[in-house]
Amino acid sequence: MIFFRSFLLLLVFLLSSLSENAYSQEDEVVLQLRWKHQFQFAGYYAAQKKGFYKEEGLNVNIKEHNEKYKVLDQMLSGEAQYGVLASDVMPDYMSGKKVKVLASIFQHSPYVIISTKERKVARATDMSGKKIMAAEMGEIIVKSLLFNEGIAPDSVQIVPYDRNKFLSAPDVDAIVSYKTVVPYLFERQKVDIITIEPSDYGIDLYGDILATTENEIDNNPDRVERFTRASLKGWEYALQNPDEMIEYILSLPGVQERGVDEELLKQEYQVMLGLIRPNLVEIGHMNRGRWQFIMKQLSLIGVPNVRKNVDDLLYFPDQHKLKHAKWSIYIVSVLALFALFFMICNAVTRRRLAKEKERSAQVGNKSRFNEESIKLILENAGIILWEWDVKTGKYELFGICDQENKSIQDFASMLHPDLLPKFELFLDLLPDSFSEEICLKIDGYYQWRQLTIKARKYDQDNRPMVFTGMVIDISEVKKKKERLDKLSAELEASKSELEKFAYITSHNLRAPIVNLECLIDFYDFKAKDTDANHDIVQKIKTSINRLKIALEELVNVTTSK
């Protein structure tokens, strides 16, 4: 037992040493951005500036976008381990490229279709026969929008994206660009613009996402988890401290030279809040069904697809609580194995003793072993044997006990005082058998033993005359049982708390959802301006707010446990 405990301590020490060494030397990785430095990437700047990456043992080099290369190509080639992409990752994934999405930062796409009042592209039907400036993702959005409206996608001519040339190109009717910056820049130039929101036509894709490659996950799963954790922590800080991050971004090389100023970055931050929705959705949240819908949408407009689903695209690391649950199950299993081991040992010992007694009966009073050999065997097994002749009073003791015992009363004096009444009752009644867990004083202190007494010989009146007793050491078994009982009580208490929490959470989430379903049924879509509809909309907002509160409480509880 001492050896086993020493082995466990050594194992814990080795694991602790390995975990300390894991972060002792920082991993150097590259994060490739999808554009130039601006508030669009503030979360990653915050993770670097506030030391979140360093806390996770990472030395991160954040690189601006090079228009000569695609971000994903740089990741797959090994130039960068991580990259900022968008829903345009889907065509690459559908073609078979080994990319993984770690987190969706923008819950909604920032792309809008921008035109001017003179060019008169104000709705989807106005786009047919027009020339539109768009990059790869912009082209996908335009084609998806036209498909949803039943307009032939090839009725629109797509030309290469160049924001600086749009206003000076009268033959270009619209441009697909980020609404976080471009509309504001056009308004600064006193240009009357018109914007078309793709989400109004059912095209609501994810915006910026954090991604890596399958190779990085296979070779460095722990680093992936640390990088993601630090990045999301950086985004939380950046959105809560925009002024600090704006000041930092303006200090980065080339930012002010591009005409970026404080007012522009503040405008970008305000628009991003509506895209990230940090007060409603956990930063980085991904919905598998929504990604599956995006894949289906792209398949409908003719994007080649070799994938069956998005399971290989999304990366969800194991939750902290799940790991602890697994460890708890492992510990309980180990304790159960220990208990089973001691039970088997006890059964084996009893069986061996039974065989020895049978052999002794066959040879009568002649033993195969001398007294010293028997005593050695009993000492190693932790067993005491004794025999008591009621008529003659003869009492013999063998085993680990070195006390002088000449009578049955000498044995009784070794018992704990609380057990004396039961033993004295046995002496008075002399039943055929007696079995009890006892505390026996050995070497100066009480130890737990299992006492078993059976009658071996009887007189002519069938009264017991010779008793044989056996005392087995059960100290370790008692200790294990106490630990298992305590652990069982703790698990039962945890189960009760979880059941209460599940009931309350289920009620808090179900009630507003049921209200929303009923209110939608009552809403009159044909008469949009009625007072009744207005009242229903207000109630819908109330239900949504209750649902939001319930979700926030759920997030607070799960993160604090």
Coordinates of C-alpha atoms in Angstrom, one line a residue:
M1 CA 0.0 0.0 0.0
I2 CA 2.8 2.4 0.8
F3 CA 4.5 1.6 -2.5
F4 CA 1.3 2.3 -4.4
R5 CA 0.8 5.7 -2.7
S6 CA 4.4 6.6 -3.4
F7 CA 3.8 5.6 -7.1
L8 CA 0.8 7.9 -7.3
L9 CA 2.7 10.8 -5.8
L10 CA 5.5 10.3 -8.3
L11 CA 3.0 10.2 -11.2
V12 CA 1.4 13.5 -10.0
F13 CA 4.8 15.1 -9.7
L14 CA 5.8 14.0 -13.3
L15 CA 2.5 15.3 -14.8
S16 CA 2.9 18.6 -13.0
S17 CA 6.4 18.9 -14.3
L18 CA 5.3 18.2 -17.9
S19 CA 2.5 20.8 -17.7
E20 CA 4.9 23.4 -16.3
N21 CA 7.4 22.7 -19.1
A22 CA 4.7 22.9 -21.7
Y23 CA 4.4 26.6 -21.4
S24 CA 8.0 27.4 -20.3
Q25 CA 8.9 28.1 -23.9
E26 CA 6.6 30.2 -26.0
D27 CA 5.2 28.7 -29.3
E28 CA 5.7 31.1 -32.2
V29 CA 2.7 31.3 -34.5
V30 CA 1.5 33.6 -37.3
L31 CA -2.0 35.0 -37.5
Q32 CA -2.8 36.2 -41.1
L33 CA -5.4 39.0 -41.4
R34 CA -7.8 39.3 -44.3
W35 CA -7.2 43.1 -44.7
K36 CA -5.2 46.1 -43.5
H37 CA -4.9 47.1 -39.8
Q38 CA -8.3 48.5 -38.6
F39 CA -10.8 47.9 -35.8
Q40 CA -12.1 44.8 -37.7
F41 CA -9.2 42.9 -36.0
A42 CA -9.2 44.7 -32.6
G43 CA -9.7 41.5 -30.6
Y44 CA -6.4 40.0 -31.8
Y45 CA -4.6 43.2 -31.1
A46 CA -6.0 43.2 -27.6
A47 CA -4.9 39.6 -27.0
Q48 CA -1.4 40.6 -28.0
K49 CA -1.3 44.0 -26.3
K50 CA -2.8 42.8 -22.9
G51 CA -0.6 39.7 -22.8
F52 CA -3.4 37.1 -23.2
Y53 CA -1.4 35.2 -25.9
K54 CA 1.7 35.3 -23.6
E55 CA -0.3 33.9 -20.7
E56 CA -1.1 30.9 -22.9
G57 CA 2.5 30.4 -23.9
L58 CA 2.2 31.9 -27.3
N59 CA 4.3 34.4 -29.3
V60 CA 1.9 35.6 -32.0
N61 CA 3.0 37.5 -35.2
I62 CA 0.0 39.4 -36.6
K63 CA 0.4 40.0 -40.3
E64 CA -1.5 42.4 -42.6
H65 CA -3.1 41.0 -45.7
N66 CA -1.0 40.8 -48.9
E67 CA -3.3 41.2 -51.9
K68 CA -1.1 38.9 -53.9
Y69 CA -2.1 35.9 -51.9
K70 CA -5.2 34.3 -50.5
V71 CA -5.2 33.9 -46.7
L72 CA -6.2 30.2 -46.8
D73 CA -3.4 29.4 -49.3
Q74 CA -0.9 31.0 -46.8
M75 CA -2.3 28.8 -44.0
L76 CA -2.2 25.6 -46.0
S77 CA 1.3 26.3 -47.1
G78 CA 2.5 26.7 -43.5
E79 CA 3.3 30.4 -43.8
A80 CA 0.6 31.1 -41.2
Q81 CA -1.0 28.7 -38.6
Y82 CA -4.1 30.8 -38.1
G83 CA -6.1 33.2 -40.3
V84 CA -9.1 35.5 -40.3
L85 CA -11.5 34.4 -43.0
A86 CA -15.3 34.7 -43.6
S87 CA -18.1 32.7 -45.1
D88 CA -15.9 32.6 -48.3
V89 CA -14.1 29.7 -46.6
M90 CA -17.1 27.5 -47.5
P91 CA -16.3 27.1 -51.3
D92 CA -12.7 26.1 -50.3
Y93 CA -14.0 23.6 -47.8
M94 CA -16.6 22.3 -50.4
S95 CA -13.7 21.7 -52.9
G96 CA -11.9 19.5 -50.4
K97 CA -9.4 21.9 -48.7
K98 CA -8.5 20.9 -45.2
V99 CA -9.6 24.0 -43.2
K100 CA -11.2 24.3 -39.8
V101 CA -13.3 27.1 -38.3
L102 CA -12.5 27.7 -34.7
A103 CA -14.9 30.6 -33.9
S104 CA -17.4 32.9 -35.7
I105 CA -16.6 36.4 -34.5
F106 CA -19.1 38.3 -36.7
Q107 CA -22.5 36.6 -36.4
H108 CA -23.7 38.5 -39.4
S109 CA -22.0 39.3 -42.7
P110 CA -20.8 43.0 -43.0
Y111 CA -21.2 42.9 -46.8
V112 CA -23.8 45.3 -48.4
I113 CA -24.4 46.3 -52.0
I114 CA -23.8 50.0 -52.4
S115 CA -25.0 52.2 -55.3
T116 CA -25.6 55.9 -55.8
K117 CA -28.9 57.7 -56.3
E118 CA -27.8 58.5 -59.9
R119 CA -27.1 54.8 -60.7
K120 CA -30.5 53.8 -59.3
V121 CA -29.8 50.3 -57.9
A122 CA -32.1 50.2 -54.9
R123 CA -33.4 46.7 -54.8
A124 CA -32.6 43.2 -56.2
T125 CA -34.7 43.6 -59.3
D126 CA -32.7 46.7 -60.3
M127 CA -29.5 44.6 -60.5
S128 CA -30.5 42.7 -63.6
G129 CA -28.3 43.7 -66.6
K130 CA -26.1 45.8 -64.4
K131 CA -22.3 45.8 -63.8
I132 CA -21.3 45.3 -60.2
M133 CA -17.9 45.6 -58.6
A134 CA -17.2 42.6 -56.2
A135 CA -14.5 40.4 -54.8
E136 CA -14.9 36.6 -54.4
M137 CA -17.2 36.8 -51.4
G138 CA -19.2 39.7 -52.9
E139 CA -19.8 37.7 -56.0
I140 CA -21.2 34.8 -54.0
I141 CA -23.5 37.1 -52.1
V142 CA -24.8 38.7 -55.4
K143 CA -25.4 35.4 -57.1
S144 CA -27.2 33.9 -54.0
L145 CA -29.4 37.0 -53.7
L146 CA -30.4 36.9 -57.3
F147 CA -31.1 33.1 -57.1
N148 CA -33.4 33.7 -54.1
E149 CA -35.3 36.3 -56.1
G150 CA -35.6 34.1 -59.2
I151 CA -33.3 36.3 -61.2
A152 CA -30.7 34.6 -63.5
P153 CA -27.3 35.1 -61.8
D154 CA -25.6 35.5 -65.2
S155 CA -27.7 38.6 -65.9
V156 CA -25.3 40.6 -63.8
Q157 CA -21.7 41.3 -64.9
I158 CA -19.1 41.1 -62.1
V159 CA -16.0 43.2 -62.4
P160 CA -12.9 43.2 -60.1
Y161 CA -13.3 45.0 -56.8
D162 CA -11.5 48.4 -56.5
R163 CA -13.2 50.8 -54.1
N164 CA -11.1 53.8 -55.1
K165 CA -12.2 53.5 -58.8
F166 CA -16.0 53.0 -58.1
L167 CA -17.1 56.6 -58.0
S168 CA -15.0 57.5 -61.1
A169 CA -16.4 54.5 -63.1
P170 CA -19.8 55.6 -64.4
D171 CA -20.4 52.3 -66.2
V172 CA -20.2 50.4 -62.8
D173 CA -23.7 50.5 -61.2
A174 CA -22.9 49.1 -57.7
I175 CA -20.2 47.8 -55.4
V176 CA -20.2 45.0 -52.8
S177 CA -18.2 46.1 -49.8
Y178 CA -18.0 46.2 -45.9
K179 CA -20.7 48.4 -44.3
T180 CA -18.4 49.0 -41.4
V181 CA -16.3 51.5 -43.3
V182 CA -17.2 52.1 -47.0
P183 CA -20.6 53.8 -46.6
Y184 CA -19.1 56.2 -44.0
L185 CA -16.2 57.1 -46.4
F186 CA -18.7 57.8 -49.2
E187 CA -20.8 60.0 -46.9
R188 CA -17.7 61.9 -46.0
Q189 CA -17.3 62.7 -49.7
K190 CA -20.9 64.0 -49.8
V191 CA -22.0 61.1 -52.0
D192 CA -25.7 60.1 -51.7
I193 CA -25.6 56.4 -51.5
I194 CA -28.2 53.6 -51.6
T195 CA -27.5 50.3 -49.7
I196 CA -29.0 46.9 -50.2
E197 CA -28.9 44.5 -47.2
P198 CA -28.5 40.9 -48.5
S199 CA -30.1 39.7 -45.2
D200 CA -33.4 41.4 -46.3
Y201 CA -33.4 38.8 -49.1
G202 CA -32.6 35.8 -47.0
I203 CA -28.8 35.9 -47.4
D204 CA -27.5 36.1 -43.8
L205 CA -24.0 34.6 -43.8
Y206 CA -21.3 34.7 -41.1
G207 CA -18.9 37.5 -41.2
D208 CA -15.3 37.3 -40.0
I209 CA -14.2 33.9 -38.6
L210 CA -11.1 32.6 -36.9
A211 CA -9.7 29.5 -38.7
T212 CA -6.8 27.1 -38.8
T213 CA -5.9 23.9 -40.7
E214 CA -6.5 20.3 -40.0
N215 CA -2.8 19.8 -39.9
E216 CA -2.5 22.3 -37.0
I217 CA -5.3 20.6 -35.1
D218 CA -3.8 17.1 -35.6
N219 CA -0.3 18.1 -34.6
N220 CA -1.0 20.9 -32.0
P221 CA -4.5 20.4 -30.5
D222 CA -3.5 22.0 -27.2
R223 CA -2.0 25.1 -28.9
V224 CA -5.2 25.5 -31.0
E225 CA -7.2 25.5 -27.8
R226 CA -4.9 28.0 -26.1
F227 CA -4.8 30.3 -29.2
T228 CA -8.6 30.3 -29.5
R229 CA -9.1 30.9 -25.8
A230 CA -6.7 33.9 -25.8
S231 CA -8.2 35.4 -29.0
L232 CA -11.8 35.3 -27.7
K233 CA -10.6 36.8 -24.4
G234 CA -9.0 39.6 -26.5
W235 CA -12.3 40.2 -28.3
E236 CA -14.1 40.6 -25.0
Y237 CA -11.6 43.1 -23.9
A238 CA -11.6 45.1 -27.2
L239 CA -15.3 45.5 -27.3
Q240 CA -15.4 46.7 -23.7
N241 CA -12.5 49.1 -24.2
P242 CA -12.9 50.6 -27.7
D243 CA -11.1 53.9 -27.0
E244 CA -8.0 52.2 -25.8
M245 CA -7.9 49.9 -28.8
I246 CA -8.5 52.8 -31.2
E247 CA -5.5 54.6 -29.8
Y248 CA -3.4 51.4 -30.2
I249 CA -4.6 50.8 -33.8
L250 CA -3.7 54.4 -34.8
S251 CA -0.1 53.7 -33.6
L252 CA 0.3 50.7 -35.9
P253 CA 2.5 51.1 -39.0
G254 CA 0.7 52.5 -42.1
V255 CA -2.7 53.1 -40.5
Q256 CA -2.8 56.9 -40.4
E257 CA -0.9 57.0 -43.8
R258 CA -4.0 55.3 -45.3
G259 CA -6.2 58.1 -44.1
V260 CA -7.6 56.2 -41.1
D261 CA -8.4 58.4 -38.2
E262 CA -10.1 58.2 -34.8
E263 CA -13.6 59.1 -36.1
L264 CA -13.5 56.4 -38.8
L265 CA -12.5 53.7 -36.2
K266 CA -15.2 54.7 -33.8
Q267 CA -17.8 54.4 -36.7
E268 CA -16.4 51.0 -37.5
Y269 CA -16.7 49.9 -33.9
Q270 CA -20.3 51.0 -33.7
V271 CA -21.3 49.1 -36.8
M272 CA -19.4 46.0 -35.7
L273 CA -21.4 45.8 -32.4
G274 CA -24.5 45.1 -34.5
L275 CA -22.6 42.3 -36.4
I276 CA -21.0 40.6 -33.4
R277 CA -24.0 41.0 -31.0
P278 CA -21.8 40.5 -27.8
N279 CA -24.8 41.2 -25.5
L280 CA -26.9 38.5 -27.1
V281 CA -24.6 35.9 -28.4
E282 CA -21.4 34.5 -26.8
I283 CA -18.4 35.8 -28.8
G284 CA -17.2 33.0 -31.2
H285 CA -20.5 31.0 -31.1
M286 CA -21.1 28.8 -34.1
N287 CA -24.3 27.1 -35.2
R288 CA -23.9 23.9 -37.2
G289 CA -27.3 24.2 -38.8
R290 CA -26.5 27.7 -40.1
W291 CA -23.2 26.5 -41.6
Q292 CA -25.1 23.6 -43.2
F293 CA -27.6 26.1 -44.7
I294 CA -24.7 28.2 -46.1
M295 CA -23.3 25.0 -47.8
K296 CA -26.7 24.3 -49.3
Q297 CA -27.1 27.9 -50.5
L298 CA -23.8 27.7 -52.3
S299 CA -24.6 24.4 -53.9
L300 CA -27.8 25.9 -55.3
I301 CA -25.8 28.6 -57.2
G302 CA -23.5 26.0 -58.7
V303 CA -20.5 25.9 -56.3
P304 CA -18.9 22.4 -56.7
N305 CA -19.2 20.3 -53.6
V306 CA -17.4 17.1 -52.6
R307 CA -18.5 17.2 -48.9
K308 CA -21.6 15.6 -47.4
N309 CA -21.9 18.0 -44.4
V310 CA -20.0 20.6 -42.3
D311 CA -18.8 18.2 -39.6
D312 CA -15.2 18.3 -40.8
L313 CA -15.3 22.1 -41.1
L314 CA -16.2 23.1 -37.5
Y315 CA -14.0 22.5 -34.5
F316 CA -15.6 22.3 -31.0
P317 CA -13.1 21.5 -28.2
D318 CA -14.2 19.5 -25.2
Q319 CA -15.8 21.7 -22.5
H320 CA -14.1 22.2 -19.1
K321 CA -16.9 20.6 -17.2
L322 CA -16.9 17.5 -19.4
K323 CA -13.3 16.9 -18.7
H324 CA -13.9 17.2 -15.0
A325 CA -16.8 14.8 -15.3
K326 CA -14.6 12.3 -17.0
W327 CA -12.0 12.6 -14.3
S328 CA -14.7 12.1 -11.6
I329 CA -15.9 8.9 -13.4
Y330 CA -12.3 7.7 -13.6
I331 CA -11.7 8.3 -9.9
V332 CA -14.9 6.5 -8.9
S333 CA -14.1 3.6 -11.2
V334 CA -10.6 3.3 -9.7
L335 CA -12.1 3.3 -6.1
A336 CA -14.6 0.7 -7.2
L337 CA -11.8 -1.5 -8.6
F338 CA -9.9 -1.2 -5.3
A339 CA -13.0 -2.3 -3.3
L340 CA -13.5 -5.2 -5.7
F341 CA -9.9 -6.1 -5.3
F342 CA -10.1 -6.3 -1.5
M343 CA -13.3 -8.3 -1.7
I344 CA -11.7 -10.8 -4.0
C345 CA -8.6 -11.0 -1.7
N346 CA -10.9 -11.6 1.2
A347 CA -12.8 -14.4 -0.7
V348 CA -9.6 -16.0 -1.8
T349 CA -8.3 -15.9 1.8
R350 CA -11.4 -17.5 3.1
R351 CA -11.3 -20.2 0.5
R352 CA -7.7 -21.0 1.3
L353 CA -8.5 -21.2 5.0
A354 CA -11.4 -23.5 4.3
K355 CA -9.1 -25.8 2.3
E356 CA -6.5 -25.8 5.1
K357 CA -9.1 -26.6 7.7
E358 CA -10.4 -29.5 5.5
R359 CA -6.9 -30.9 5.2
S360 CA -6.4 -30.5 9.0
A361 CA -9.6 -32.5 9.6
Q362 CA -8.4 -35.3 7.3
V363 CA -5.1 -35.8 9.1
G364 CA -6.5 -35.3 12.5
N365 CA -4.2 -33.7 15.0
K366 CA -1.1 -34.2 12.7
S367 CA -0.4 -31.0 10.8
R368 CA 1.7 -30.8 7.7
F369 CA 3.3 -27.7 9.1
N370 CA 4.9 -27.1 12.4
E371 CA 3.7 -24.3 14.7
E372 CA 6.3 -21.8 13.5
S373 CA 5.3 -22.3 9.8
I374 CA 1.6 -21.8 10.6
K375 CA 2.3 -18.7 12.6
L376 CA 4.3 -17.2 9.7
I377 CA 1.5 -17.9 7.2
L378 CA -1.1 -16.3 9.5
E379 CA 1.1 -13.3 10.1
N380 CA 1.5 -12.7 6.4
A381 CA -2.2 -13.0 5.8
G382 CA -3.2 -10.8 8.7
I383 CA -5.2 -13.5 10.4
I384 CA -5.7 -14.7 14.0
L385 CA -6.9 -18.2 14.7
W386 CA -8.0 -19.6 18.1
E387 CA -9.7 -22.6 19.5
W388 CA -11.6 -22.8 22.8
D389 CA -12.7 -26.0 24.6
V390 CA -15.7 -25.1 26.8
K391 CA -15.4 -28.1 29.1
T392 CA -11.7 -28.0 29.9
G393 CA -11.3 -24.2 29.4
K394 CA -8.3 -24.8 27.2
Y395 CA -7.6 -21.9 24.9
E396 CA -5.1 -21.7 22.0
L397 CA -4.2 -18.7 19.9
F398 CA -2.2 -18.5 16.6
G399 CA -1.5 -15.4 14.4
I400 CA -0.2 -11.9 14.5
C401 CA -1.0 -11.3 18.2
D402 CA 1.9 -11.7 20.6
Q403 CA -0.2 -11.1 23.8
E404 CA -0.3 -13.8 26.5
N405 CA -3.7 -15.4 26.2
K406 CA -4.5 -18.3 28.6
S407 CA -8.3 -18.1 28.6
I408 CA -11.3 -16.9 26.6
Q409 CA -11.5 -13.9 29.0
D410 CA -8.0 -12.9 28.0
F411 CA -9.3 -12.6 24.4
A412 CA -12.4 -10.7 25.6
S413 CA -10.1 -8.2 27.3
M414 CA -8.6 -7.3 23.9
L415 CA -12.1 -6.2 22.6
H416 CA -13.3 -2.6 22.6
P417 CA -15.5 -1.9 25.6
D418 CA -18.5 -1.3 23.4
L419 CA -18.4 -4.8 22.0
L420 CA -18.1 -6.6 25.4
P421 CA -21.9 -7.0 26.0
K422 CA -22.3 -8.8 22.7
F423 CA -19.4 -11.1 23.3
E424 CA -20.5 -11.9 26.9
L425 CA -23.9 -12.7 25.5
F426 CA -22.2 -15.2 23.2
L427 CA -20.4 -16.8 26.2
D428 CA -23.7 -17.1 28.0
L429 CA -25.8 -18.5 25.2
L430 CA -23.1 -20.5 23.3
P431 CA -24.8 -20.4 19.9
D432 CA -23.5 -22.6 17.0
S433 CA -22.0 -19.6 15.3
F434 CA -21.1 -15.9 15.9
S435 CA -20.0 -13.3 13.4
E436 CA -19.3 -9.6 14.1
E437 CA -17.0 -6.7 12.9
I438 CA -15.0 -5.9 16.0
C439 CA -12.3 -3.5 17.2
L440 CA -9.4 -5.5 18.6
K441 CA -6.6 -4.0 20.6
I442 CA -3.3 -5.2 19.0
D443 CA 0.1 -3.6 19.6
G444 CA -1.4 -1.0 21.8
Y445 CA -4.2 0.4 19.6
Y446 CA -7.6 -0.8 18.3
Q447 CA -7.9 -2.2 14.8
W448 CA -10.9 -3.3 12.7
R449 CA -11.2 -7.1 12.4
Q450 CA -13.9 -9.5 11.2
L451 CA -14.6 -12.1 13.9
T452 CA -16.1 -15.4 12.9
I453 CA -16.8 -18.2 15.5
K454 CA -18.2 -21.7 14.8
A455 CA -18.8 -24.7 16.9
R456 CA -16.6 -27.6 15.8
K457 CA -17.5 -30.4 18.3
Y458 CA -20.7 -31.2 20.3
D459 CA -21.5 -33.3 23.4
Q460 CA -24.1 -36.1 23.6
D461 CA -26.9 -33.5 24.2
N462 CA -25.8 -31.7 21.0
R463 CA -24.4 -28.7 22.9
P464 CA -21.3 -27.0 21.5
M465 CA -18.2 -28.0 23.3
V466 CA -15.3 -26.9 21.1
F467 CA -15.3 -23.5 19.2
T468 CA -12.9 -22.4 16.5
G469 CA -12.5 -18.7 15.9
M470 CA -11.0 -16.7 13.0
V471 CA -10.1 -13.0 13.1
I472 CA -9.4 -11.3 9.7
D473 CA -7.9 -7.8 9.2
I474 CA -10.5 -5.6 7.5
S475 CA -8.9 -2.2 8.3
E476 CA -8.2 -1.2 4.7
V477 CA -11.6 -2.4 3.5
K478 CA -13.3 -0.2 6.2
K479 CA -11.3 2.8 5.1
K480 CA -12.2 2.3 1.4
K481 CA -15.8 1.8 2.3
E482 CA -15.9 5.1 4.3
R483 CA -14.3 6.9 1.3
L484 CA -16.8 5.3 -1.2
D485 CA -19.7 6.3 1.1
K486 CA -18.5 9.8 1.3
L487 CA -18.0 10.0 -2.5
S488 CA -21.4 8.5 -3.1
A489 CA -23.1 11.1 -0.9
E490 CA -21.2 13.9 -2.7
L491 CA -22.3 12.6 -6.1
E492 CA -25.9 12.2 -4.9
A493 CA -25.9 15.9 -3.7
S494 CA -24.4 17.0 -7.1
K495 CA -27.1 15.0 -9.0
S496 CA -29.8 16.7 -7.0
E497 CA -28.4 20.2 -7.6
L498 CA -28.1 19.4 -11.4
E499 CA -31.7 18.2 -11.5
K500 CA -33.0 21.4 -9.9
F501 CA -30.8 23.6 -12.2
A502 CA -32.1 21.7 -15.3
Y503 CA -35.7 22.1 -14.2
I504 CA -35.4 25.8 -13.6
T505 CA -33.4 26.4 -16.8
S506 CA -35.9 24.4 -18.8
H507 CA -38.8 26.4 -17.4
N508 CA -37.1 29.8 -18.0
L509 CA -36.2 28.9 -21.6
R510 CA -39.4 27.2 -22.5
A511 CA -41.8 29.9 -21.3
P512 CA -40.6 32.8 -23.6
I513 CA -40.3 30.4 -26.5
V514 CA -43.9 29.2 -26.1
N515 CA -45.0 32.9 -25.8
L516 CA -43.1 33.7 -29.1
E517 CA -44.8 30.8 -30.9
C518 CA -48.3 32.0 -29.8
L519 CA -47.6 35.6 -30.6
I520 CA -46.3 34.7 -34.1
D521 CA -49.6 32.8 -34.7
F522 CA -51.6 35.9 -33.7
Y523 CA -49.6 38.3 -35.8
D524 CA -51.6 39.6 -38.8
F525 CA -49.0 39.8 -41.7
K526 CA -51.5 41.4 -44.1
A527 CA -52.3 44.3 -41.9
K528 CA -48.9 45.5 -40.7
D529 CA -49.9 48.9 -39.2
T530 CA -52.8 47.8 -36.9
D531 CA -52.6 48.5 -33.2
A532 CA -53.0 44.8 -32.5
N533 CA -49.9 44.0 -34.5
H534 CA -48.0 46.8 -32.7
D535 CA -49.1 45.3 -29.3
I536 CA -48.0 41.8 -30.4
V537 CA -44.6 43.2 -31.5
Q538 CA -44.1 44.7 -28.1
K539 CA -44.9 41.4 -26.4
I540 CA -42.6 39.6 -28.8
K541 CA -39.8 42.0 -27.7
T542 CA -40.7 41.3 -24.0
S543 CA -40.5 37.6 -24.6
I544 CA -37.2 37.9 -26.4
N545 CA -35.8 40.0 -23.6
R546 CA -36.9 37.3 -21.1
L547 CA -35.2 34.7 -23.2
K548 CA -32.1 36.8 -23.4
I549 CA -32.0 37.1 -19.6
A550 CA -32.5 33.4 -19.2
L551 CA -29.6 32.7 -21.7
E552 CA -27.3 35.2 -19.9
E553 CA -28.1 33.6 -16.5
L554 CA -27.4 30.2 -18.1
V555 CA -24.1 31.4 -19.4
N556 CA -23.2 33.0 -16.0
V557 CA -24.0 29.8 -14.1
T558 CA -22.1 27.5 -16.5
T559 CA -19.0 29.7 -16.5
S560 CA -19.0 30.1 -12.8
K561 CA -19.3 26.4 -11.9

